[in-house]
Short mmCIF file of C-alpha atoms in Angstrom, two decimals:
data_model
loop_
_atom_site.label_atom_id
_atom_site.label_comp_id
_atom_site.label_asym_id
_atom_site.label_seq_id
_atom_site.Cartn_x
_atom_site.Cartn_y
_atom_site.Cartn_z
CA UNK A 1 10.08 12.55 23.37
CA UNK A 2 6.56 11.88 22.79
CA UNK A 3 7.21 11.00 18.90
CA UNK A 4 10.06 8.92 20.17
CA UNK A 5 7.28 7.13 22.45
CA UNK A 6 4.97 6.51 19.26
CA UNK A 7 8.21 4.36 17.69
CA UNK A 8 8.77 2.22 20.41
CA UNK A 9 4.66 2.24 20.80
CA UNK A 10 4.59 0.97 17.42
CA UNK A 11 7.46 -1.44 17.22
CA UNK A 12 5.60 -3.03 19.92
CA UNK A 13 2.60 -3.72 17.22
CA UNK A 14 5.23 -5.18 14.75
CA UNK A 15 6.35 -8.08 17.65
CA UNK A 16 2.80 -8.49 18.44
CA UNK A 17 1.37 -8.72 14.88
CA UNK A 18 4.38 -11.13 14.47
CA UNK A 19 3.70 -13.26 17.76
CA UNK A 20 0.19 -13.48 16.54
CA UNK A 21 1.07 -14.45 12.59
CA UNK A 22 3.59 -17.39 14.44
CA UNK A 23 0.58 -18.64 17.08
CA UNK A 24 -1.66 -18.53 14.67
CA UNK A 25 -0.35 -20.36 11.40
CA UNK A 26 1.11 -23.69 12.84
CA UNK A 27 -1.07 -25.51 10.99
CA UNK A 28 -0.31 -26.75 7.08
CA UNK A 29 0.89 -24.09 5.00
CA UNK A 30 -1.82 -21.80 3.02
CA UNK A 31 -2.04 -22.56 -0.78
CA UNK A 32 -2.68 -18.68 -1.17
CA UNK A 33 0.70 -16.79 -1.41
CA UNK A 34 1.56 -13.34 0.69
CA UNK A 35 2.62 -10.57 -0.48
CA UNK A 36 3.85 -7.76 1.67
CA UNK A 37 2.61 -4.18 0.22
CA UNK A 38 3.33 -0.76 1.46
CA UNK A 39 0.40 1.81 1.75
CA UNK A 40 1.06 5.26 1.84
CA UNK A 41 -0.91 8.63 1.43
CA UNK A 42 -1.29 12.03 2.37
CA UNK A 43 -3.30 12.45 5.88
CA UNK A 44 -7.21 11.79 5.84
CA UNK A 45 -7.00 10.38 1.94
CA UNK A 46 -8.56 7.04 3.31
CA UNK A 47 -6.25 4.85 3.83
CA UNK A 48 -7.34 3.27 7.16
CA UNK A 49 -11.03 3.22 6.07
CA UNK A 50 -10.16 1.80 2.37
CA UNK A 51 -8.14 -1.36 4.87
CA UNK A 52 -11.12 -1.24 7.08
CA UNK A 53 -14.06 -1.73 4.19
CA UNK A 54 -11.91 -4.53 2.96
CA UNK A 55 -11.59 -6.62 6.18
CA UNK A 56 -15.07 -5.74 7.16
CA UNK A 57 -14.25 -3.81 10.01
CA UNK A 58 -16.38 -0.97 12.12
CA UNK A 59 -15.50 2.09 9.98
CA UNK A 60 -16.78 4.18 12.89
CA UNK A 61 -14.37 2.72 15.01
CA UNK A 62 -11.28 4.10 12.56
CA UNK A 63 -8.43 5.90 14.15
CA UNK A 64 -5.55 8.01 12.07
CA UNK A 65 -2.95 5.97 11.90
CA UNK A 66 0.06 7.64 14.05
CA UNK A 67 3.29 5.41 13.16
CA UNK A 68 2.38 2.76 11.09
CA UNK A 69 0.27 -0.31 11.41
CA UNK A 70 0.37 -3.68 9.84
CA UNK A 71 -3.41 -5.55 8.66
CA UNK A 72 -3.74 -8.57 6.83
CA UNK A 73 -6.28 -8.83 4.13
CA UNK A 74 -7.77 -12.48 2.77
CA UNK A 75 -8.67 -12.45 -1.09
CA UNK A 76 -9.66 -15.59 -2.44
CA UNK A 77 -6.40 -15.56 -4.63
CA UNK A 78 -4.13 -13.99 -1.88
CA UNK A 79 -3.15 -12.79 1.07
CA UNK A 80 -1.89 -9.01 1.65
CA UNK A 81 0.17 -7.95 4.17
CA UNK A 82 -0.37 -4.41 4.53
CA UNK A 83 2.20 -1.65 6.11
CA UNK A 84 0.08 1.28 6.41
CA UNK A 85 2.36 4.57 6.98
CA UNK A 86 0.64 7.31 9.15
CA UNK A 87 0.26 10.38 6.47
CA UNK A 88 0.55 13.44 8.76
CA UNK A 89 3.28 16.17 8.29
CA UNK A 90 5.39 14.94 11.08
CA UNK A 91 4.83 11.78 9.83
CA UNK A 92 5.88 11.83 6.15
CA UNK A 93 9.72 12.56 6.58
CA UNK A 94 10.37 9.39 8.31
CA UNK A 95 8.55 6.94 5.58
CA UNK A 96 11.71 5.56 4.11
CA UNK A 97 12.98 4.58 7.68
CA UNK A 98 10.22 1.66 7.42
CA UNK A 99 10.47 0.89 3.75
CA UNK A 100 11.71 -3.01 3.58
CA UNK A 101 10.96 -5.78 0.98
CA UNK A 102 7.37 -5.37 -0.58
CA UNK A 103 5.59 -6.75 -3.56
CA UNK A 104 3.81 -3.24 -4.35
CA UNK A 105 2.63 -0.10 -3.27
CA UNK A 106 -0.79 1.52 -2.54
CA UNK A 107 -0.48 4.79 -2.55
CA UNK A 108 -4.13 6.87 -1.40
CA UNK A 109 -5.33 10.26 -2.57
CA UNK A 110 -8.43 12.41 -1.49
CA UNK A 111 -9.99 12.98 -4.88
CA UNK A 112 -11.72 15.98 -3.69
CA UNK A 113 -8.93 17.73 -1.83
CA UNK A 114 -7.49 21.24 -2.93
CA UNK A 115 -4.77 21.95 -5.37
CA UNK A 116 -2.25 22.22 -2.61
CA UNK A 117 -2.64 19.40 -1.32
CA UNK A 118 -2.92 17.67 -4.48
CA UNK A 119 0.84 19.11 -5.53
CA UNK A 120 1.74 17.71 -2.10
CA UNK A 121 0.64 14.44 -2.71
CA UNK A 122 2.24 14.57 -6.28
CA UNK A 123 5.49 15.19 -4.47
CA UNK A 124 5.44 12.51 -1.99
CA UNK A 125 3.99 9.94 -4.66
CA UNK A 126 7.22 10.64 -7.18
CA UNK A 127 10.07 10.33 -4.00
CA UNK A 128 8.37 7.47 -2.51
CA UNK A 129 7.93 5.86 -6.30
CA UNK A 130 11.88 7.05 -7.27
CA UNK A 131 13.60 5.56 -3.44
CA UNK A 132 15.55 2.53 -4.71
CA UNK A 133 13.70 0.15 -2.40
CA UNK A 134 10.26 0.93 -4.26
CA UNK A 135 11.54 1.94 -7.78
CA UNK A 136 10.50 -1.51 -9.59
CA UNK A 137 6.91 -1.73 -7.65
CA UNK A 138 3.41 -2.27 -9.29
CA UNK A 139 1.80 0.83 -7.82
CA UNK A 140 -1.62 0.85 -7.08
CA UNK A 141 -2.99 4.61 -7.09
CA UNK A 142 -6.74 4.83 -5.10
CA UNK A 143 -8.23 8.19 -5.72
CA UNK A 144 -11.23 7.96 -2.95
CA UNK A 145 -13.93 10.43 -2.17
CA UNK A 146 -15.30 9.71 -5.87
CA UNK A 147 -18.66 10.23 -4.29
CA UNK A 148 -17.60 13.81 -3.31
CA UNK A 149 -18.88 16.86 -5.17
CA UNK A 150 -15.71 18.50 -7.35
CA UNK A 151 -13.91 15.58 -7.22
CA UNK A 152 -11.59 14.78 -9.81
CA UNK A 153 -11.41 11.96 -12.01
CA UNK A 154 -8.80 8.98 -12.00
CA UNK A 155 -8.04 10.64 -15.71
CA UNK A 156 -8.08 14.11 -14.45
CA UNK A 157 -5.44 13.27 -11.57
CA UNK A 158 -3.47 10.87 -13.84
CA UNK A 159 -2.61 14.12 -15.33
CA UNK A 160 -1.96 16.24 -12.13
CA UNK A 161 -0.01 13.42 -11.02
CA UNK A 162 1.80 13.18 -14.41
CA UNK A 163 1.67 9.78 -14.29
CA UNK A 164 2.25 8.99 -17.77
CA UNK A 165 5.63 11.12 -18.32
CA UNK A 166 7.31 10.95 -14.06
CA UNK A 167 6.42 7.24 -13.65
CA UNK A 168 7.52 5.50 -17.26
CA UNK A 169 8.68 2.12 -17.38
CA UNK A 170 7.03 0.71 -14.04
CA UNK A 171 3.37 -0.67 -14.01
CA UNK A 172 0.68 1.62 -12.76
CA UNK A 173 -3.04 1.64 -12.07
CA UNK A 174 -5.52 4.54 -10.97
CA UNK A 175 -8.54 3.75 -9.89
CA UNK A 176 -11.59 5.83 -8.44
CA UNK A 177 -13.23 4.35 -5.45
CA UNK A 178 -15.58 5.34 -2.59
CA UNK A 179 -15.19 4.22 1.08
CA UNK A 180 -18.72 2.78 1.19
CA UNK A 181 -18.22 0.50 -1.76
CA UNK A 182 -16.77 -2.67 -0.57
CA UNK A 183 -17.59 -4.62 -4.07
CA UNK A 184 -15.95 -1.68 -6.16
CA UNK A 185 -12.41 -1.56 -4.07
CA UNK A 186 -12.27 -5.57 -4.37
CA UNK A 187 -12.42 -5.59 -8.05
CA UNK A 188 -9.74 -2.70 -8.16
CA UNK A 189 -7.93 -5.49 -5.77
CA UNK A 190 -8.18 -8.40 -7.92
CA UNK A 191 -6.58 -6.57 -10.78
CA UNK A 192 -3.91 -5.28 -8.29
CA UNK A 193 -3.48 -8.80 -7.20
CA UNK A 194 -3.45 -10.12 -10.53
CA UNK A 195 -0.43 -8.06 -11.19
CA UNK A 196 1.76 -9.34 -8.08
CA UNK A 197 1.34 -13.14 -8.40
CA UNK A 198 1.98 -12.82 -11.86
CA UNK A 199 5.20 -11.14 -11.12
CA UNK A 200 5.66 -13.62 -8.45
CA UNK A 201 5.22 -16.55 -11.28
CA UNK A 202 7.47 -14.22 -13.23
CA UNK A 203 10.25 -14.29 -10.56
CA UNK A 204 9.96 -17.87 -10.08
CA UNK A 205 10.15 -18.91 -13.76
CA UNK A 206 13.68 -16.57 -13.60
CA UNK A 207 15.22 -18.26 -10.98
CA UNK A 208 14.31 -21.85 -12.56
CA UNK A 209 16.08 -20.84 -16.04
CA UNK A 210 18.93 -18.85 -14.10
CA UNK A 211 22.46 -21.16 -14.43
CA UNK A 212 22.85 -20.60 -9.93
CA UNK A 213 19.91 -22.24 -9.61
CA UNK A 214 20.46 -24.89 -11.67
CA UNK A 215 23.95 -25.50 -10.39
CA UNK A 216 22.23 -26.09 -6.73
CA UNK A 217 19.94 -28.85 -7.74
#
């Protein structure tokens, strides 16, 4: 019952965010294109906080994300639309139920954490990466808590993660990053937004030089 309250509690948010995005964007329409990313991560890897030092929000005022939530961040370039997916045990099983159509993934891992939870994340990076609705993403990997004593490098968990040999064939970044360091996780942003509108321009150019789309014109 009470997770079944958290779904409607957070379907709510969706027709709200939506309401809001309608109200709010009457005017012309913004030169800056959206894309709609998923972020995903283990519970307590950052995810909330990473969102939060973006959008220069109150990190004190953070709460773990039960559900999922929806934030939009403004880049100079673009504008994300970000699904964050709550990361707790209880949680986890029910990710694909709110996988839709997204640009690329985010996917958050504490960089300090043990080797169990590590091999857990590993797990839940290689389903999510494999599901057939996220199989042809850019994925953005954020290993956070760089700042942490025993943490592991982005090459060091490229190779836990096997990276190189389970995710072939798909574009991929790791990057280390620290909460705190709102200048470090933009740059890592850019790069990551680099990637979708050139895909986007990539798409675009496709349907152009595709014989249905010329037959329409």
């Amino acid at each position: 019952m009470c997770e079944s309250l958290r779904i409607v509690f957070a379907l709510c948010r969706v027709g709200l965010y939506a309401l809001y995005r309608r109200l709010c964007c009457k005017g012309p329409s913004p030169t800056r294109p959206n894309f709609t990313v998923l972020c995903i991560g283990l519970e307590n890897a950052g995810k909330s906080s990473i969102l939060a030092t973006l959008s220069g929000d109150d990190l004190h005022k953070i709460e773990p994300t039960i559900g999922f939530s929806i934030k939009a961040i403004l880049f100079e370039d673009c504008i994300l639309d970000v699904k964050e997916l709550g990361g707790g045990d209880k949680v986890r099983p029910y990710w694909e139920r709110y996988y839709q159509v997204f640009q690329g993934i985010i996917f958050v891992i504490d960089s300090s954490s043990s080797e169990e939870l590590l091999q857990t994340a590993k797990s839940e990076l290689h389903n999510a990466a494999r599901h057939h609705q996220l199989k042809s993403l850019p994925l953005l990997i954020l290993a956070t808590f760089q700042d942490v004593k025993g943490a592991r490098t982005p090459e060091e968990l490229s190779q836990i993660l096997e990276i190189e040999t389970e995710l072939t064939g798909r574009q991929v970044m790791i990057h280390g990053c620290s909460l705190n360091d709102k200048e470090g996780l933009t740059q890592i942003f850019h790069q990551f937004n680099e990637t979708l509108m050139k895909n986007l321009d990539a798409e675009i150019e496709s349907r152009k030089a595709s014989p249905q789309h010329g037959n329409r014109l």
